[in-house]
Amino acid sequence: MPIRSYRRLFRLAIALLIASTALGCPATAHATTPSHPTLDAASIDAYVNAFMERTDLPGAVVAVTRGDKVVRAAGYGHTAAGKAMTARTPVPVASLSKSMTAMAVMRLVEEGRVDLDEPVHRYLPEFTMADRRAEKITVRQLLNQTSGMADSAYPDLTRPQAHTLTEAVADMREAGLAAEPGAEWNYHNPNYFVAARLVEVVSGRPFADYMATQVFRPLGMTDTESVDTTDDMPAHARGYVRAYGMLFPRSHPRWFAAGGHGVVTTADDLSQWLIAQNNQGRSATGRRVISAPSVDIMHTPPQGREYAMGWSLSPSGEEPRQIRHTGELLTHNAIQTLLPDSRTGIAIVANTGMISGDDAAVMLEGLVDLAQGKSPAVRTPFTMKADYVLAALTLAAIALGTLGCVRARRWARRTADRPLWRVGLRMLPCAAPIVLFAQLTDLIGLFMNREGTLAQLMYIWPALVIWSAAAALASTVVIIARSLAVLPSRRICALPSQGPIGGDDDAALRRGRVGDIEREGTEAVGEQAASCAQDERVDAEQVFVDEAQRGK
């Protein structure tokens, strides 16, 4: 495609983005709530139902607490298997699991069996890495994700997935560090694989058993468990992916999850978890599960950071103040938040995938508004508008690719008098979409601070991948069409004729060639006739000689 075409495509993209933004601004509708919004079951139901109706969200579970009371714990919609979701429906909470793993470690700290500032290697000798600096990683750094491990050095989701915690830790022996321990923050699931294995070794019990007996059951979370892989989750974590305003049920690929994102729970149990967080470590029944100082440690980031042991503090100045964490699988997304000023807790799990869904994070905004006595606005995930822009760009890329092929010969004639290297430079912009598609996973990885694969990206944002692939394919076809058109035009230009193709000079050239061919044919016939006459003379002379000899 010529540069002009890319400029048109760029302008079209900007126009469509502006149009979609303009159309999307008034799209926030208000849920049917009482004239004085209150955080109660009726208001929560009204808001969630309005959100689901507007976005076609298939299903979700919601838990809302205030103090040591459950305001609402319920399920809405249906699972990917078509079953109605209730407060007892088990759902994967993905990375919300990290805060639960951190509590298990803090239980061992309170028992005096683990010191947060001692090297992990002291408790877990099997934890070794190719980088010797790993010997200095402390337990606190693991939980705060400042260990120096990162996806850039060890992209765990692009590697063969482990089956057990022992195997997950062993797989890291050849891995390096991205930074000096304690120097940087990098979100990295293997931090919590190591933390979970530490719990196993120090306690002498399987991680899942320790979580059940020392964390979940004491808190009243009777239907919660930790599993090793997504295959162990209900229906193999099957959920939905959103694209172009439509929803597609999809199975989740097998990921190792223990410690980092392997907890399966219910709305009822999530409410018990939230109560303990806002109640300084006491369960809804008043049972002390962990001390108040330990809860404060888990909620307090290191100096100058925002992340602390499976929780993130909202940016300074944001109101209301929140302590929260998100959780994302390719087919589910979750979020939990604490509002310390009102001792409110909110947790949501939706059965749509990350980015293309993100329904939980959007729903949270409305429930936080409701908790503050405001009428909640029903917003939609940004991809619901962005996908239509990408659809238009995809069609534009296909149309421009087709046009580029049709006009390939015309383009070749316009460039016939230019050196080949200049022709190559003119085609260079066509390679931009190809490079974009080839580097798409890396670009998204930079944005998300995570490494992944193209197959995973098809879950995360299908419309983006389809647009990028269509643009790359269109560009490839145009490059091939122009290359094939350029070569014949170069051969024609190399002929002696200097006149335009089809002109008088060209016709004379063709007539001259025909005459040459005719002359060459006549000469060949004459030579053949002379040769035959010569042969006849030779034969006659031979007959005469033979007769003379017989006469003698």
XYZ file of C-alpha atoms in Angstrom:
552
model
C 0.000 0.000 0.000
C 1.361 3.485 -0.799
C 2.043 5.938 1.999
C -1.097 7.873 1.011
C -3.180 4.791 1.769
C -1.657 4.478 5.229
C -2.374 8.126 5.888
C -5.991 7.564 4.886
C -6.116 4.499 7.140
C -4.658 6.466 10.040
C -7.118 9.322 9.571
C -9.969 6.810 9.394
C -8.802 5.205 12.634
C -8.686 8.578 14.417
C -12.117 9.528 13.107
C -13.631 6.238 14.197
C -12.010 6.452 17.623
C -13.371 9.971 18.109
C -16.793 8.869 16.923
C -16.824 5.854 19.215
C -15.763 8.008 22.155
C -18.464 10.515 21.393
C -21.050 7.791 21.124
C -19.703 6.024 24.194
C -19.825 9.016 26.526
C -23.612 9.162 26.923
C -23.730 5.373 27.003
C -23.370 5.294 30.766
C -26.845 4.764 32.109
C -27.900 4.797 35.717
C -29.182 1.669 37.370
C -32.679 1.639 38.782
C -31.914 2.398 42.428
C -33.828 4.153 45.199
C -33.853 7.961 45.198
C -31.352 7.812 48.087
C -28.933 5.059 47.024
C -27.985 2.745 49.839
C -25.612 -0.175 49.961
C -28.179 -2.902 50.466
C -29.236 -6.107 48.746
C -31.948 -4.464 46.625
C -29.651 -1.718 45.313
C -26.863 -4.187 44.588
C -29.234 -6.498 42.707
C -30.642 -3.601 40.695
C -27.196 -2.395 39.669
C -25.790 -5.830 38.794
C -28.863 -6.783 36.790
C -28.754 -3.472 34.897
C -25.063 -4.023 34.112
C -25.639 -7.566 32.886
C -28.554 -6.502 30.710
C -26.510 -3.724 29.112
C -23.351 -5.761 28.498
C -24.849 -9.242 27.984
C -22.481 -10.506 30.676
C -23.264 -14.245 30.980
C -22.638 -14.687 34.689
C -21.042 -13.333 37.849
C -20.872 -13.752 41.604
C -20.793 -10.764 43.959
C -19.935 -10.479 47.642
C -20.401 -7.217 49.575
C -19.743 -6.772 53.293
C -19.712 -3.917 55.802
C -17.957 -4.411 59.098
C -18.630 -7.976 60.200
C -21.929 -8.222 58.320
C -22.718 -9.664 54.894
C -24.672 -7.109 52.870
C -25.102 -9.303 49.810
C -23.633 -12.567 48.540
C -25.251 -13.784 45.337
C -24.804 -15.266 41.896
C -26.252 -13.835 38.686
C -26.709 -15.273 35.208
C -25.265 -18.644 34.237
C -22.028 -20.563 33.819
C -20.551 -21.597 30.454
C -22.234 -24.958 31.045
C -25.623 -23.227 31.291
C -26.117 -23.686 35.036
C -27.605 -20.849 37.075
C -25.025 -19.066 39.225
C -25.766 -18.749 42.945
C -23.961 -17.735 46.101
C -22.667 -21.338 46.304
C -21.387 -21.624 42.734
C -17.626 -22.349 42.751
C -15.604 -19.900 40.655
C -11.858 -19.392 40.088
C -10.598 -16.134 41.581
C -7.222 -16.193 39.775
C -4.704 -13.825 41.382
C -6.943 -12.979 44.324
C -5.324 -16.215 45.515
C -2.067 -14.363 46.221
C -3.438 -12.545 49.265
C -4.636 -15.904 50.628
C -1.202 -17.486 50.107
C 0.319 -14.505 51.900
C -1.951 -15.144 54.889
C -0.743 -18.765 55.014
C 2.861 -17.550 55.156
C 1.962 -15.015 57.871
C 0.448 -17.820 59.950
C 3.862 -19.516 59.889
C 5.529 -16.203 60.748
C 3.296 -15.822 63.812
C 4.206 -19.342 64.888
C 7.885 -18.367 64.741
C 8.644 -20.882 62.016
C 9.396 -18.316 59.310
C 11.131 -14.918 59.423
C 10.013 -12.525 56.706
C 13.479 -11.033 56.321
C 15.441 -14.263 56.142
C 16.522 -15.667 52.744
C 14.044 -18.085 51.223
C 16.921 -20.510 50.642
C 17.186 -21.039 54.413
C 13.723 -22.638 54.512
C 13.688 -23.984 50.972
C 17.148 -25.270 49.958
C 15.731 -26.651 46.716
C 15.049 -23.081 45.534
C 18.051 -22.302 43.346
C 18.446 -20.210 40.208
C 21.168 -19.661 37.633
C 21.679 -16.177 39.099
C 23.571 -16.398 42.410
C 21.800 -13.254 43.625
C 18.715 -15.416 44.139
C 20.295 -16.700 47.367
C 19.606 -13.262 48.884
C 15.864 -13.188 48.095
C 13.892 -12.891 51.326
C 10.425 -14.192 52.141
C 9.110 -10.621 52.342
C 10.479 -9.851 48.881
C 8.685 -12.878 47.466
C 5.341 -11.736 48.847
C 5.892 -8.080 47.871
C 7.061 -9.153 44.384
C 10.387 -7.338 44.730
C 12.513 -10.500 44.491
C 14.065 -9.508 41.161
C 12.226 -12.283 39.314
C 10.212 -11.120 36.312
C 8.559 -12.296 33.105
C 11.355 -10.639 31.122
C 13.846 -13.135 32.589
C 11.530 -16.122 33.068
C 8.257 -15.955 31.059
C 6.390 -18.686 32.918
C 3.187 -18.589 30.839
C 5.072 -19.254 27.598
C 6.872 -22.305 29.017
C 5.697 -25.907 29.507
C 3.446 -25.843 32.559
C 4.380 -27.711 35.722
C 2.119 -30.211 37.491
C 3.226 -29.745 41.125
C 4.833 -27.081 43.289
C 7.983 -29.184 43.513
C 8.224 -29.258 39.737
C 7.400 -25.537 39.412
C 10.284 -24.584 41.721
C 12.663 -27.062 40.079
C 11.911 -25.547 36.651
C 13.425 -22.256 37.827
C 16.939 -23.645 38.327
C 18.147 -22.328 34.957
C 16.317 -18.987 35.253
C 17.957 -15.646 35.835
C 16.898 -12.487 37.642
C 15.778 -9.261 36.004
C 17.006 -7.093 38.894
C 18.813 -7.104 42.211
C 16.547 -8.507 44.965
C 14.651 -5.638 46.593
C 15.531 -3.110 43.884
C 12.475 -3.331 41.614
C 8.845 -4.403 41.674
C 7.774 -6.882 38.984
C 4.494 -8.767 38.984
C 5.486 -12.410 38.558
C 3.457 -15.514 39.404
C 6.483 -17.706 40.283
C 7.069 -15.545 43.371
C 3.973 -17.156 44.797
C 4.791 -20.627 43.500
C 7.932 -20.434 45.636
C 5.976 -19.022 48.601
C 3.459 -21.886 48.371
C 6.236 -24.473 48.215
C 7.813 -22.832 51.259
C 4.522 -23.344 53.130
C 4.572 -27.026 52.149
C 8.143 -27.632 53.291
C 7.976 -25.660 56.552
C 4.568 -27.031 57.580
C 5.289 -30.552 56.369
C 1.860 -30.696 54.714
C 0.587 -30.339 51.133
C -0.142 -26.710 50.332
C -3.831 -27.350 49.595
C -4.280 -29.112 52.951
C -2.572 -26.326 54.860
C -4.737 -23.684 53.160
C -7.905 -25.629 53.939
C -7.164 -26.282 57.629
C -5.246 -23.146 58.611
C -6.834 -20.418 56.480
C -10.125 -21.322 54.809
C -11.951 -23.374 57.460
C -11.028 -21.083 60.379
C -12.449 -18.149 58.404
C -15.682 -20.032 57.658
C -14.810 -20.564 53.990
C -16.220 -24.085 53.839
C -16.511 -24.379 50.044
C -13.078 -23.005 49.137
C -10.052 -24.954 47.932
C -6.670 -24.439 46.297
C -5.938 -26.478 43.167
C -2.737 -27.090 41.217
C -3.852 -26.346 37.647
C -6.721 -24.811 35.715
C -7.662 -28.355 34.668
C -8.598 -28.978 38.319
C -11.027 -26.054 38.351
C -14.782 -26.522 37.757
C -15.374 -27.332 34.059
C -11.626 -26.730 33.492
C -12.214 -22.992 34.048
C -14.416 -22.802 30.949
C -15.810 -19.316 30.424
C -16.402 -16.704 27.726
C -14.416 -14.431 25.423
C -15.986 -11.232 24.114
C -15.440 -10.041 20.528
C -17.383 -7.537 18.356
C -20.140 -7.348 20.951
C -20.622 -11.121 20.940
C -19.683 -13.778 23.498
C -17.974 -17.049 22.673
C -17.643 -19.920 25.189
C -14.075 -21.218 25.361
C -12.153 -23.757 27.398
C -9.080 -22.588 29.266
C -5.662 -24.047 28.370
C -3.892 -25.859 31.194
C -1.942 -23.460 33.407
C -0.123 -24.269 36.609
C -1.789 -22.193 39.319
C -1.006 -23.321 42.896
C -0.125 -20.433 45.193
C -0.388 -17.742 42.535
C -3.851 -18.127 41.031
C -5.297 -21.478 42.030
C -8.081 -20.746 44.556
C -11.658 -21.747 43.725
C -14.324 -20.250 45.992
C -17.912 -18.942 46.183
C -19.685 -15.665 46.832
C -20.599 -16.856 50.332
C -16.977 -17.655 51.135
C -15.648 -14.467 49.596
C -17.845 -12.510 51.983
C -16.190 -14.315 54.915
C -12.761 -13.497 53.506
C -13.623 -9.795 53.164
C -14.956 -9.617 56.713
C -11.675 -10.955 58.118
C -9.724 -8.354 56.154
C -11.812 -5.474 57.501
C -12.073 -7.012 60.962
C -8.344 -7.126 61.764
C -8.021 -10.863 61.246
C -11.184 -12.011 63.053
C -13.791 -14.151 61.316
C -17.477 -13.242 61.139
C -18.007 -15.414 64.226
C -15.284 -13.552 66.129
C -12.590 -16.224 65.840
C -9.063 -14.806 65.705
C -7.372 -16.343 62.638
C -4.435 -13.953 62.331
C -3.256 -11.002 64.394
C -4.074 -7.379 63.641
C -0.353 -6.467 63.175
C -0.043 -9.220 60.563
C -3.067 -7.850 58.697
C -1.458 -4.394 58.755
C 1.777 -5.835 57.346
C -0.125 -7.510 54.522
C -1.901 -4.251 53.686
C 1.173 -1.978 53.901
C 3.505 -1.719 50.885
C 7.241 -1.096 51.225
C 8.300 2.544 51.265
C 7.696 4.167 47.893
C 5.645 1.290 46.466
C 1.958 0.425 46.134
C 2.015 -3.407 46.272
C 1.914 -5.433 49.480
C 1.489 -9.202 49.793
C -1.342 -9.692 47.313
C -2.879 -6.235 47.776
C -2.379 -2.879 46.045
C -3.023 0.543 47.507
C -4.951 3.005 45.374
C -2.867 5.969 44.168
C -2.357 8.782 46.617
C -5.222 11.271 46.505
C -7.750 8.851 45.016
C -11.052 8.819 46.873
C -12.292 6.721 48.445
C -9.083 5.073 49.647
C -8.948 1.446 48.509
C -6.839 -1.660 49.097
C -7.504 -3.976 46.176
C -6.266 -6.661 43.809
C -7.380 -8.012 40.469
C -7.390 -11.586 39.217
C -7.414 -12.641 35.587
C -7.608 -15.882 33.696
C -8.201 -16.124 29.961
C -11.865 -16.957 30.634
C -12.596 -15.280 34.000
C -11.796 -11.996 35.689
C -12.071 -11.033 39.340
C -11.464 -8.144 41.698
C -11.556 -7.533 45.435
C -11.393 -4.209 47.235
C -11.438 -2.939 50.802
C -12.678 0.531 51.716
C -10.945 1.007 55.086
C -12.756 4.241 55.945
C -16.163 2.514 55.908
C -14.928 -1.049 56.547
C -16.630 -2.109 53.313
C -15.498 -5.086 51.285
C -16.454 -5.914 47.696
C -15.471 -8.940 45.594
C -16.674 -9.784 42.082
C -15.925 -12.689 39.741
C -17.232 -12.642 36.139
C -16.981 -15.460 33.618
C -15.451 -13.362 30.828
C -11.745 -13.218 30.057
C -9.138 -10.559 30.712
C -9.139 -7.290 28.712
C -11.873 -8.435 26.313
C -14.029 -8.746 29.433
C -12.778 -6.877 32.474
C -16.404 -6.767 33.611
C -15.484 -7.228 37.278
C -13.347 -4.074 37.385
C -16.047 -2.032 35.627
C -18.793 -3.368 37.913
C -16.667 -2.511 40.936
C -16.786 1.183 40.040
C -20.573 1.156 40.292
C -20.632 -0.715 43.599
C -18.040 1.665 45.086
C -20.294 4.560 44.043
C -23.195 2.799 45.725
C -21.122 2.331 48.900
C -20.603 6.107 48.972
C -24.303 6.835 48.611
C -24.058 7.789 44.944
C -26.271 6.569 42.133
C -24.078 4.068 40.251
C -23.504 4.522 36.523
C -23.641 1.439 34.300
C -20.456 1.593 32.256
C -19.252 -0.929 29.698
C -15.833 -2.525 29.136
C -13.861 -0.391 26.689
C -13.455 -3.261 24.210
C -17.198 -3.230 23.555
C -16.643 0.075 21.710
C -13.044 -0.477 20.620
C -13.940 -3.743 18.875
C -16.209 -1.920 16.426
C -13.377 0.468 15.590
C -11.091 -2.520 15.045
C -13.756 -4.154 12.871
C -13.860 -1.062 10.660
C -10.065 -0.986 10.477
C -10.031 -4.669 9.547
C -12.435 -4.092 6.659
C -10.411 -1.040 5.593
C -7.195 -3.086 5.582
C -8.818 -5.774 3.417
C -10.221 -3.151 1.026
C -6.886 -1.348 0.701
C -5.112 -4.666 0.159
C -7.511 -5.580 -2.628
C -7.129 -2.146 -4.208
C -3.348 -2.425 -4.002
C -3.414 -5.737 -5.883
C -5.713 -4.419 -8.605
C -3.475 -1.402 -9.173
C -0.184 -3.291 -8.913
C 0.596 -3.066 -12.680
C -0.212 0.634 -12.788
C 2.058 1.172 -9.784
C 4.837 -0.818 -11.485
C 4.613 1.311 -14.656
C 4.856 4.513 -12.629
C 8.075 3.284 -11.036
C 9.571 1.698 -14.180
C 12.126 4.486 -14.693
C 13.427 4.313 -11.127
C 16.243 2.159 -9.738
C 15.170 -1.041 -8.055
C 16.485 0.111 -4.683
C 14.172 3.110 -4.798
C 11.268 0.881 -5.743
C 12.094 -1.298 -2.735
C 12.105 1.741 -0.460
C 8.687 2.752 -1.755
C 7.336 -0.672 -0.809
C 8.937 -0.556 2.628
C 5.904 1.073 4.362
C 3.861 -1.941 3.278
C 5.930 -4.045 5.667
C 4.816 -2.030 8.727
C 1.639 -4.116 9.372
C 3.678 -7.303 8.959
C 6.183 -6.133 11.577
C 3.327 -5.072 13.866
C 1.720 -8.499 13.669
C 5.059 -10.254 14.224
C 5.723 -8.137 17.337
C 2.135 -7.929 18.609
C 2.621 -10.224 21.602
C 5.740 -8.298 22.645
C 3.926 -4.964 22.399
C 0.980 -6.193 24.449
C 3.468 -7.754 26.866
C 5.069 -4.343 27.402
C 1.649 -2.831 28.053
C 0.615 -5.566 30.498
C 4.100 -6.141 31.932
C 3.597 -9.833 31.168
C 4.853 -12.267 28.547
C 2.416 -14.383 26.546
C 1.766 -16.135 23.244
C -0.321 -15.289 20.192
C -2.737 -18.105 21.073
C -3.259 -16.536 24.501
C -3.704 -13.130 22.895
C -6.598 -14.563 20.890
C -8.367 -15.021 24.230
C -7.296 -11.675 25.626
C -8.363 -9.452 22.709
C -9.525 -11.353 19.593
C -10.523 -8.262 17.601
C -7.041 -6.780 17.948
C -5.379 -9.971 16.702
C -7.796 -10.296 13.765
C -7.209 -6.686 12.689
C -3.432 -7.050 12.947
C -3.469 -10.354 11.041
C -5.747 -8.961 8.309
C -3.533 -5.893 7.857
C -0.396 -8.068 7.710
C -1.984 -10.432 5.179
C -3.193 -7.546 3.005
C 0.270 -5.988 3.046
C 1.929 -9.281 2.159
C -0.376 -9.801 -0.822
C 0.248 -6.230 -2.051
C 4.034 -6.662 -1.780
C 3.871 -9.913 -3.775
C 1.547 -8.409 -6.417
C 3.773 -5.370 -6.913
C 6.938 -7.468 -7.037
C 5.439 -9.690 -9.742
C 4.327 -6.614 -11.679
C 7.699 -4.849 -11.429
C 9.801 -7.654 -12.981
C 7.980 -7.872 -16.393
C 7.977 -4.091 -16.676
C 11.766 -4.107 -16.161
C 12.232 -6.666 -18.986
C 10.130 -4.593 -21.370
C 12.115 -1.477 -20.555
C 15.345 -3.369 -21.362
C 14.317 -3.836 -25.063
C 15.997 -1.593 -27.746
C 12.791 0.303 -28.426
C 12.648 3.706 -26.768
C 9.099 4.475 -27.746
C 6.023 3.880 -25.683
C 4.570 0.403 -25.566
C 2.083 0.044 -28.413
C 3.385 3.142 -30.300
C 4.599 3.475 -33.921
C 8.193 2.651 -33.048
C 7.080 -0.444 -31.226
C 5.012 -1.532 -34.218
C 7.980 -0.947 -36.540
C 10.126 -3.016 -34.241
C 7.637 -5.845 -34.377
C 7.389 -5.590 -38.213
C 11.183 -5.663 -38.472
C 11.294 -8.777 -36.359
C 8.701 -10.474 -38.611
C 10.714 -9.556 -41.704
C 13.845 -10.962 -40.168
C 12.048 -14.176 -39.395
C 10.689 -14.433 -42.975
C 14.133 -13.810 -44.498
C 15.677 -16.360 -42.197
C 13.000 -18.888 -43.272
C 13.542 -18.231 -47.009
C 17.301 -18.591 -46.684
C 16.824 -21.845 -44.788
C 14.527 -23.232 -47.553
C 17.030 -22.204 -50.269
C 19.884 -23.821 -48.432
C 17.843 -27.012 -48.062
C 16.993 -27.053 -51.817
C 20.633 -26.518 -52.814
C 21.640 -29.325 -50.534
C 19.097 -31.666 -52.204
C 20.333 -30.724 -55.723
C 23.893 -31.381 -54.699
C 22.845 -34.798 -53.386
C 21.129 -35.623 -56.747
C 24.252 -34.713 -58.731
C 26.368 -36.893 -56.492
C 23.944 -39.800 -57.037
C 23.949 -39.346 -60.867
C 27.736 -39.313 -61.031
C 27.841 -42.501 -58.973
C 25.434 -44.258 -61.388
C 27.593 -43.217 -64.409
C 30.716 -44.620 -62.785
C 28.979 -47.878 -61.975
C 27.749 -48.315 -65.603
C 31.205 -47.664 -67.029
C 32.748 -50.261 -64.801
C 30.170 -52.910 -65.872
C 30.856 -52.123 -69.537
C 34.458 -52.978 -69.088
